[in-house]
Amino acid sequence: MPAASVLYMIIPCYNEEEVLGETAVRLREKYQSLMAMSLISPRSHIVFVNDGSSDRTWDIITSLHAQQPELFSGIDLAHNAGHQNAVLAGLMTVRELCDIAISMDADLQDDINAIDEMVREYQKGNEVVYGVRKARKKDTLFKRLTAEGFYRVMQGMGTEIVYNHADFRLMSRRVLQELAGFREVNLFLRGMIPLIGFRSSCVYYERQERFAGKSKYPLRKMLSFAIDGITSFSVKPLKLISSFGLLMVAVSAAAFLWAFISKFFGNTEVGWSSTFCSIWLIGGMQLLCLGIIGEYVGKIYAEVKQRPRYIIAEFLHDEDPGTPGQSSQ
Ligand code: UDP
Ligand code: MG
């Protein structure tokens, strides 16, 4: 029987006062049963990362820590750094303290009962275990179509991502150490982890509805996350521009030929509409291409600045207390 692993759960929380209490209760029960089965060590923790919430989220985390400091820990980010950065902040803070870490959303959409199987998969020698949604019955049609379309586009762009896997995943300490070497500012964890490699497997679960509160990912954020994902991991859009340019050259050569033949046969009244339309079409396409290049230039700009990806204001933890006011990247 393998030794019980020290498991740290990383839960990013942005204005989650409505769900946090329930999430804590359910996770505590889960931890008790995992400890009773000797699947995880009694030194395991649940770490809530407060991502600059403006509601009572941090107060709730503080009181959970006060009630049960041996189980609940809290990381308070100095400002809203975004979901991906909040997850990374948690993972990097605990990487020396745990054997395995599991990241999970705060809203109970991910199935807590999949944790058992994830830990077992780790014990079988997998360094990464991806939580994969079986079906999206509980999602709205719109969310399902956009999300599934996104995974297909990503795969079409040549990025290695796990279909229907978001950020519910187990990672071993070794994977966390390797992740620390990725210095990029534009984070897209579900594309980065497969790049690390090591042996991995999947655990399938039914995605639930949000327990309470509203999604913190409105369409605007979802779109920018999708564009971020594609442009961080693929230069295919840039290559498409070149192919497109070539195509346009071919089209204009054909148009030239057509104009030449028309002139030759004395049929020269070329309508203004074709000129008018092509100017607009080409103008629009040039702008689109410039926009795509701009996306990449913007990314390079963000990367060269090398700003810290998150700043930790406070780390509430009883085993190895962090220095208050410490900052990390
Ligand atoms: N979240 C975060 N920072 C943000 C936005 C969201 O830490 O700026 C957290 C949020 O509290 C939740 C998780 O990220 O735990 C996923 O967000 P949400 O459930 O709103 O997204 P959805 O499931 O609707 O895609
Ligand atoms: Mg959610």
Tab-separated table of C-alpha atoms and ligand atoms in Angstrom:
chain	number	residue	atom	x	y	z
A	1	MET	CA	0.000	0.000	0.000
A	2	PRO	CA	1.550	3.377	-1.041
A	3	ALA	CA	2.227	5.985	1.669
A	4	ALA	CA	-0.521	8.568	2.161
A	5	SER	CA	0.289	11.711	0.155
A	6	VAL	CA	0.135	15.251	1.448
A	7	LEU	CA	-2.626	16.795	-0.685
A	8	TYR	CA	-3.113	20.547	-1.029
A	9	MET	CA	-6.283	21.739	-2.750
A	10	ILE	CA	-6.002	25.139	-4.459
A	11	ILE	CA	-9.320	26.966	-4.737
A	12	PRO	CA	-9.330	30.359	-6.526
A	13	CYS	CA	-12.088	32.611	-5.171
A	14	TYR	CA	-13.347	35.826	-6.669
A	15	ASN	CA	-16.421	37.227	-4.909
A	16	GLU	CA	-17.538	33.779	-3.813
A	17	GLU	CA	-19.142	34.643	-0.428
A	18	GLU	CA	-22.323	32.800	-1.427
A	19	VAL	CA	-20.647	29.436	-2.029
A	20	LEU	CA	-17.527	29.419	0.104
A	21	GLY	CA	-19.138	28.149	3.322
A	22	GLU	CA	-20.720	25.187	1.554
A	23	THR	CA	-17.556	24.443	-0.440
A	24	ALA	CA	-15.553	24.364	2.809
A	25	VAL	CA	-18.034	21.986	4.478
A	26	ARG	CA	-18.054	19.580	1.539
A	27	LEU	CA	-14.284	19.631	1.129
A	28	ARG	CA	-13.768	19.012	4.843
A	29	GLU	CA	-16.019	15.938	4.650
A	30	LYS	CA	-14.140	14.725	1.613
A	31	TYR	CA	-10.793	15.199	3.377
A	32	GLN	CA	-12.057	13.283	6.420
A	33	SER	CA	-13.064	10.326	4.292
A	34	LEU	CA	-9.811	10.410	2.283
A	35	MET	CA	-7.822	10.480	5.519
A	36	ALA	CA	-9.905	7.639	6.980
A	37	MET	CA	-9.002	5.566	3.910
A	38	SER	CA	-5.331	6.580	4.345
A	39	LEU	CA	-5.363	7.903	0.799
A	40	ILE	CA	-4.075	11.280	1.960
A	41	SER	CA	-1.933	12.351	4.895
A	42	PRO	CA	-3.410	14.206	7.925
A	43	ARG	CA	-0.974	17.000	7.035
A	44	SER	CA	-3.059	17.798	3.933
A	45	HIS	CA	-4.561	21.276	3.564
A	46	ILE	CA	-7.253	23.187	1.699
A	47	VAL	CA	-5.959	26.514	0.407
A	48	PHE	CA	-8.356	29.263	-0.662
A	49	VAL	CA	-6.827	31.954	-2.847
A	50	ASN	CA	-8.683	35.239	-2.551
A	51	ASP	CA	-8.318	36.933	-5.922
A	52	GLY	CA	-8.931	40.538	-4.856
A	53	SER	CA	-12.613	40.015	-4.012
A	54	SER	CA	-14.697	43.023	-3.073
A	55	ASP	CA	-17.189	41.046	-0.963
A	56	ARG	CA	-16.726	39.080	2.297
A	57	THR	CA	-14.709	36.271	0.684
A	58	TRP	CA	-11.480	37.025	2.608
A	59	ASP	CA	-13.357	37.365	5.937
A	60	ILE	CA	-14.850	33.918	5.395
A	61	ILE	CA	-11.424	32.447	4.561
A	62	THR	CA	-9.907	34.081	7.660
A	63	SER	CA	-12.575	32.631	9.917
A	64	LEU	CA	-12.250	29.163	8.344
A	65	HIS	CA	-8.519	29.321	9.055
A	66	ALA	CA	-9.178	30.489	12.625
A	67	GLN	CA	-11.597	27.593	13.212
A	68	GLN	CA	-9.374	24.872	11.758
A	69	PRO	CA	-5.861	26.130	11.089
A	70	GLU	CA	-4.535	22.590	10.584
A	71	LEU	CA	-6.864	22.170	7.587
A	72	PHE	CA	-7.769	25.532	6.067
A	73	SER	CA	-5.199	27.981	4.729
A	74	GLY	CA	-5.674	31.241	2.869
A	75	ILE	CA	-3.711	33.298	0.389
A	76	ASP	CA	-4.786	36.883	-0.072
A	77	LEU	CA	-3.718	38.424	-3.362
A	78	ALA	CA	-3.054	42.137	-3.295
A	79	HIS	CA	-5.457	42.728	-6.201
A	80	ASN	CA	-7.574	40.861	-8.745
A	81	ALA	CA	-5.024	38.975	-10.834
A	82	GLY	CA	-7.467	36.758	-12.750
A	83	HIS	CA	-8.378	33.093	-12.424
A	84	GLN	CA	-5.220	31.640	-14.044
A	85	ASN	CA	-2.878	33.823	-11.998
A	86	ALA	CA	-4.768	33.031	-8.800
A	87	VAL	CA	-4.399	29.294	-9.449
A	88	LEU	CA	-0.690	29.734	-10.203
A	89	ALA	CA	-0.192	31.820	-7.050
A	90	GLY	CA	-1.667	28.983	-5.000
A	91	LEU	CA	0.309	26.247	-6.734
A	92	MET	CA	3.619	28.083	-6.463
A	93	THR	CA	3.085	28.939	-2.804
A	94	VAL	CA	2.475	25.332	-1.781
A	95	ARG	CA	4.882	23.542	-4.094
A	96	GLU	CA	7.422	22.878	-1.361
A	97	LEU	CA	4.771	21.848	1.174
A	98	CYS	CA	2.839	19.136	-0.637
A	99	ASP	CA	3.281	15.874	-2.531
A	100	ILE	CA	0.317	16.606	-4.774
A	101	ALA	CA	-1.883	19.622	-5.479
A	102	ILE	CA	-5.352	19.705	-7.020
A	103	SER	CA	-6.774	22.926	-8.437
A	104	MET	CA	-10.553	23.259	-8.405
A	105	ASP	CA	-13.105	26.063	-8.847
A	106	ALA	CA	-14.831	27.391	-5.745
A	107	ASP	CA	-18.371	27.085	-7.095
A	108	LEU	CA	-18.759	23.268	-6.763
A	109	GLN	CA	-19.156	22.790	-10.515
A	110	ASP	CA	-16.297	20.303	-10.444
A	111	ASP	CA	-17.142	16.983	-8.807
A	112	ILE	CA	-15.491	16.666	-5.396
A	113	ASN	CA	-16.016	12.897	-5.569
A	114	ALA	CA	-13.573	12.669	-8.471
A	115	ILE	CA	-10.742	13.520	-6.044
A	116	ASP	CA	-10.521	9.905	-4.773
A	117	GLU	CA	-9.903	8.579	-8.245
A	118	MET	CA	-7.430	11.366	-9.019
A	119	VAL	CA	-5.329	10.433	-5.981
A	120	ARG	CA	-5.495	6.745	-6.933
A	121	GLU	CA	-4.348	7.590	-10.451
A	122	TYR	CA	-1.394	9.454	-8.927
A	123	GLN	CA	-0.544	6.423	-6.821
A	124	LYS	CA	-0.489	4.350	-10.002
A	125	GLY	CA	2.366	6.552	-11.208
A	126	ASN	CA	0.659	9.418	-13.037
A	127	GLU	CA	2.184	12.824	-12.369
A	128	VAL	CA	-0.755	14.747	-13.861
A	129	VAL	CA	-4.405	13.708	-13.654
A	130	TYR	CA	-6.815	15.739	-15.778
A	131	GLY	CA	-10.435	16.117	-14.680
A	132	VAL	CA	-12.496	15.830	-17.861
A	133	ARG	CA	-16.185	16.729	-18.171
A	134	LYS	CA	-18.249	13.829	-19.413
A	135	ALA	CA	-21.105	15.845	-20.808
A	136	ARG	CA	-22.219	19.413	-20.590
A	137	LYS	CA	-25.852	18.694	-19.818
A	138	LYS	CA	-25.940	21.384	-17.144
A	139	ASP	CA	-24.384	24.105	-19.299
A	140	THR	CA	-26.547	26.370	-21.425
A	141	LEU	CA	-26.568	25.542	-25.145
A	142	PHE	CA	-24.616	28.719	-25.825
A	143	LYS	CA	-21.886	27.924	-23.283
A	144	ARG	CA	-21.650	24.359	-24.543
A	145	LEU	CA	-21.329	25.341	-28.206
A	146	THR	CA	-18.805	28.122	-27.577
A	147	ALA	CA	-16.736	26.010	-25.178
A	148	GLU	CA	-16.642	22.928	-27.403
A	149	GLY	CA	-15.937	25.085	-30.469
A	150	PHE	CA	-13.035	26.584	-28.534
A	151	TYR	CA	-11.436	23.188	-27.844
A	152	ARG	CA	-11.767	22.261	-31.526
A	153	VAL	CA	-10.205	25.558	-32.680
A	154	MET	CA	-7.338	25.090	-30.205
A	155	GLN	CA	-6.698	21.581	-31.474
A	156	GLY	CA	-6.969	22.796	-35.078
A	157	MET	CA	-4.310	25.392	-34.268
A	158	GLY	CA	-1.990	22.589	-33.248
A	159	THR	CA	-2.080	23.161	-29.482
A	160	GLU	CA	-1.975	20.062	-27.356
A	161	ILE	CA	-4.883	20.435	-24.948
A	162	VAL	CA	-7.118	17.850	-23.321
A	163	TYR	CA	-10.626	18.029	-24.774
A	164	ASN	CA	-13.208	19.254	-22.242
A	165	HIS	CA	-10.656	19.629	-19.476
A	166	ALA	CA	-10.530	22.997	-17.732
A	167	ASP	CA	-8.568	23.615	-14.542
A	168	PHE	CA	-9.678	20.730	-12.335
A	169	ARG	CA	-6.454	18.727	-12.209
A	170	LEU	CA	-3.998	16.973	-9.977
A	171	MET	CA	-0.304	17.739	-10.291
A	172	SER	CA	2.593	16.116	-8.479
A	173	ARG	CA	5.265	18.144	-6.709
A	174	ARG	CA	7.630	17.321	-9.554
A	175	VAL	CA	5.247	18.867	-12.098
A	176	LEU	CA	4.876	21.958	-9.897
A	177	GLN	CA	8.665	22.346	-9.764
A	178	GLU	CA	8.805	22.219	-13.553
A	179	LEU	CA	5.879	24.626	-13.851
A	180	ALA	CA	7.892	27.127	-11.806
A	181	GLY	CA	10.324	27.283	-14.726
A	182	PHE	CA	7.646	28.661	-17.075
A	183	ARG	CA	8.094	32.402	-16.815
A	184	GLU	CA	5.342	33.548	-19.193
A	185	VAL	CA	3.040	36.340	-18.128
A	186	ASN	CA	0.142	35.376	-20.419
A	187	LEU	CA	-0.971	32.291	-18.554
A	188	PHE	CA	-2.968	29.480	-20.072
A	189	LEU	CA	-2.447	26.594	-17.678
A	190	ARG	CA	-4.387	23.969	-19.599
A	191	GLY	CA	-1.981	24.444	-22.506
A	192	MET	CA	1.146	24.628	-20.329
A	193	ILE	CA	0.690	21.454	-18.280
A	194	PRO	CA	0.619	19.080	-21.298
A	195	LEU	CA	3.837	20.789	-22.468
A	196	ILE	CA	5.569	19.737	-19.243
A	197	GLY	CA	4.954	16.105	-20.119
A	198	PHE	CA	5.374	13.195	-17.655
A	199	ARG	CA	2.897	10.350	-17.369
A	200	SER	CA	-0.710	11.516	-17.176
A	201	SER	CA	-4.222	10.163	-17.156
A	202	CYS	CA	-7.811	11.426	-17.119
A	203	VAL	CA	-10.668	11.108	-14.656
A	204	TYR	CA	-14.172	11.704	-16.038
A	205	TYR	CA	-16.879	13.547	-14.131
A	206	GLU	CA	-20.272	15.149	-14.564
A	207	ARG	CA	-20.065	18.957	-14.478
A	208	GLN	CA	-22.634	20.449	-12.102
A	209	GLU	CA	-24.427	23.755	-12.109
A	210	ARG	CA	-22.879	26.589	-10.132
A	211	PHE	CA	-23.948	26.057	-6.496
A	212	ALA	CA	-24.750	29.754	-5.962
A	213	GLY	CA	-23.762	33.161	-7.243
A	214	LYS	CA	-23.085	34.232	-10.809
A	215	SER	CA	-20.376	33.175	-13.255
A	216	LYS	CA	-17.287	35.356	-13.013
A	217	TYR	CA	-16.618	34.635	-16.675
A	218	PRO	CA	-18.969	36.764	-18.776
A	219	LEU	CA	-18.821	36.427	-22.581
A	220	ARG	CA	-16.278	39.257	-22.824
A	221	LYS	CA	-13.831	37.489	-20.473
A	222	MET	CA	-14.483	34.124	-22.137
A	223	LEU	CA	-13.643	35.537	-25.570
A	224	SER	CA	-10.485	37.227	-24.398
A	225	PHE	CA	-9.446	34.000	-22.622
A	226	ALA	CA	-9.991	32.045	-25.858
A	227	ILE	CA	-7.971	34.539	-27.932
A	228	ASP	CA	-5.271	34.471	-25.247
A	229	GLY	CA	-5.155	30.698	-25.371
A	230	ILE	CA	-4.767	30.581	-29.133
A	231	THR	CA	-2.206	33.363	-29.447
A	232	SER	CA	-0.136	32.117	-26.496
A	233	PHE	CA	0.276	28.670	-27.923
A	234	SER	CA	0.106	28.909	-31.661
A	235	VAL	CA	1.625	31.054	-34.392
A	236	LYS	CA	-0.765	29.513	-36.890
A	237	PRO	CA	-2.799	32.744	-37.240
A	238	LEU	CA	0.402	34.491	-38.403
A	239	LYS	CA	1.056	31.710	-40.891
A	240	LEU	CA	-2.549	31.943	-42.085
A	241	ILE	CA	-1.944	35.613	-42.888
A	242	SER	CA	0.934	34.679	-45.185
A	243	SER	CA	-1.155	32.030	-46.952
A	244	PHE	CA	-3.945	34.531	-47.236
A	245	GLY	CA	-1.551	37.093	-48.738
A	246	LEU	CA	-0.465	34.548	-51.329
A	247	LEU	CA	-4.079	33.802	-52.169
A	248	MET	CA	-4.770	37.497	-52.644
A	249	VAL	CA	-1.804	37.782	-55.012
A	250	ALA	CA	-3.226	34.905	-57.036
A	251	VAL	CA	-6.676	36.505	-57.074
A	252	SER	CA	-5.306	39.848	-58.184
A	253	ALA	CA	-3.297	38.146	-60.945
A	254	ALA	CA	-6.542	36.595	-62.185
A	255	ALA	CA	-8.284	39.969	-61.958
A	256	PHE	CA	-5.435	41.547	-63.894
A	257	LEU	CA	-5.792	38.942	-66.591
A	258	TRP	CA	-9.509	39.525	-66.739
A	259	ALA	CA	-9.055	43.306	-67.061
A	260	PHE	CA	-6.450	42.795	-69.743
A	261	ILE	CA	-8.675	40.479	-71.788
A	262	SER	CA	-11.660	42.831	-71.389
A	263	LYS	CA	-9.582	45.698	-72.660
A	264	PHE	CA	-8.282	43.633	-75.556
A	265	PHE	CA	-11.824	42.841	-76.679
A	266	GLY	CA	-12.825	46.491	-76.368
A	267	ASN	CA	-15.104	45.863	-73.425
A	268	THR	CA	-13.581	48.519	-71.192
A	269	GLU	CA	-16.472	49.929	-69.171
A	270	VAL	CA	-15.349	48.344	-65.959
A	271	GLY	CA	-17.984	49.161	-63.362
A	272	TRP	CA	-17.135	51.297	-60.380
A	273	SER	CA	-18.847	48.727	-58.116
A	274	SER	CA	-16.126	46.119	-58.484
A	275	THR	CA	-13.438	48.711	-57.699
A	276	PHE	CA	-15.452	50.038	-54.810
A	277	CYS	CA	-16.088	46.596	-53.339
A	278	SER	CA	-12.540	45.364	-53.666
A	279	ILE	CA	-11.116	48.473	-51.983
A	280	TRP	CA	-13.355	47.861	-49.011
A	281	LEU	CA	-12.746	44.165	-48.948
A	282	ILE	CA	-8.994	44.474	-49.129
A	283	GLY	CA	-9.000	47.358	-46.627
A	284	GLY	CA	-10.994	45.256	-44.179
A	285	MET	CA	-8.787	42.249	-44.616
A	286	GLN	CA	-5.641	44.280	-44.115
A	287	LEU	CA	-7.042	45.658	-40.894
A	288	LEU	CA	-7.927	42.176	-39.720
A	289	CYS	CA	-4.425	40.945	-40.451
A	290	LEU	CA	-2.893	43.932	-38.708
A	291	GLY	CA	-5.127	43.190	-35.745
A	292	ILE	CA	-3.849	39.624	-35.525
A	293	ILE	CA	-0.258	40.821	-35.685
A	294	GLY	CA	-1.175	43.416	-33.048
A	295	GLU	CA	-2.347	40.633	-30.722
A	296	TYR	CA	1.104	39.090	-30.849
A	297	VAL	CA	2.899	42.416	-30.504
A	298	GLY	CA	0.772	43.123	-27.432
A	299	LYS	CA	1.769	39.778	-25.962
A	300	ILE	CA	5.447	40.390	-26.578
A	301	TYR	CA	5.019	43.750	-24.881
A	302	ALA	CA	3.465	42.110	-21.829
A	303	GLU	CA	6.157	39.426	-21.737
A	304	VAL	CA	9.174	41.727	-22.015
A	305	LYS	CA	7.978	43.801	-19.088
A	306	GLN	CA	8.315	40.679	-16.900
A	307	ARG	CA	5.954	42.065	-14.307
A	308	PRO	CA	5.083	39.798	-11.382
A	309	ARG	CA	2.081	37.674	-12.280
A	310	TYR	CA	0.544	38.111	-8.860
A	311	ILE	CA	1.411	39.731	-5.558
A	312	ILE	CA	0.643	37.977	-2.300
A	313	ALA	CA	-0.476	40.246	0.509
A	314	GLU	CA	-0.904	37.546	3.142
A	315	PHE	CA	-0.492	33.783	3.562
A	316	LEU	CA	-2.482	32.248	6.407
A	317	HIS	CA	-0.968	28.869	7.080
A	318	ASP	CA	-0.150	27.072	10.288
A	319	GLU	CA	2.508	24.577	9.212
A	320	ASP	CA	4.951	26.903	7.585
A	321	PRO	CA	3.687	30.452	8.028
A	322	GLY	CA	4.625	32.800	5.202
A	323	THR	CA	5.979	36.224	6.010
A	324	PRO	CA	3.119	38.702	5.930
A	325	GLY	CA	3.575	41.200	3.160
A	326	GLN	CA	5.826	38.869	1.183
A	327	SER	CA	5.533	39.123	-2.532
A	328	SER	CA	6.147	36.550	-5.167
A	329	GLN	CA	5.757	36.227	-8.926
B	1	UDP	N1	-12.097	33.425	-10.450
B	1	UDP	C1	-10.955	34.064	-9.966
B	1	UDP	N2	-10.629	35.299	-10.469
B	1	UDP	C2	-11.350	35.916	-11.452
B	1	UDP	C3	-12.495	35.242	-11.962
B	1	UDP	C4	-12.836	33.989	-11.440
B	1	UDP	O1	-10.265	33.548	-9.085
B	1	UDP	O2	-10.992	37.029	-11.847
B	1	UDP	C5	-12.447	32.091	-9.902
B	1	UDP	C6	-13.886	31.935	-9.447
B	1	UDP	O3	-14.053	32.367	-8.101
B	1	UDP	C7	-14.116	30.442	-9.605
B	1	UDP	C8	-13.251	30.090	-10.804
B	1	UDP	O4	-12.309	31.155	-10.933
B	1	UDP	O5	-13.652	29.704	-8.488
B	1	UDP	C9	-14.050	29.926	-12.085
B	1	UDP	O6	-14.912	31.033	-12.279
B	1	UDP	P1	-16.440	30.876	-12.675
B	1	UDP	O7	-17.031	29.707	-11.965
B	1	UDP	O8	-17.123	32.167	-12.453
B	1	UDP	O9	-16.320	30.567	-14.234
B	1	UDP	P2	-17.253	29.603	-15.129
B	1	UDP	O10	-17.341	28.288	-14.391
B	1	UDP	O11	-18.565	30.278	-15.249
B	1	UDP	O12	-16.521	29.479	-16.423
B	2	MG	MG	-17.889	28.021	-12.512
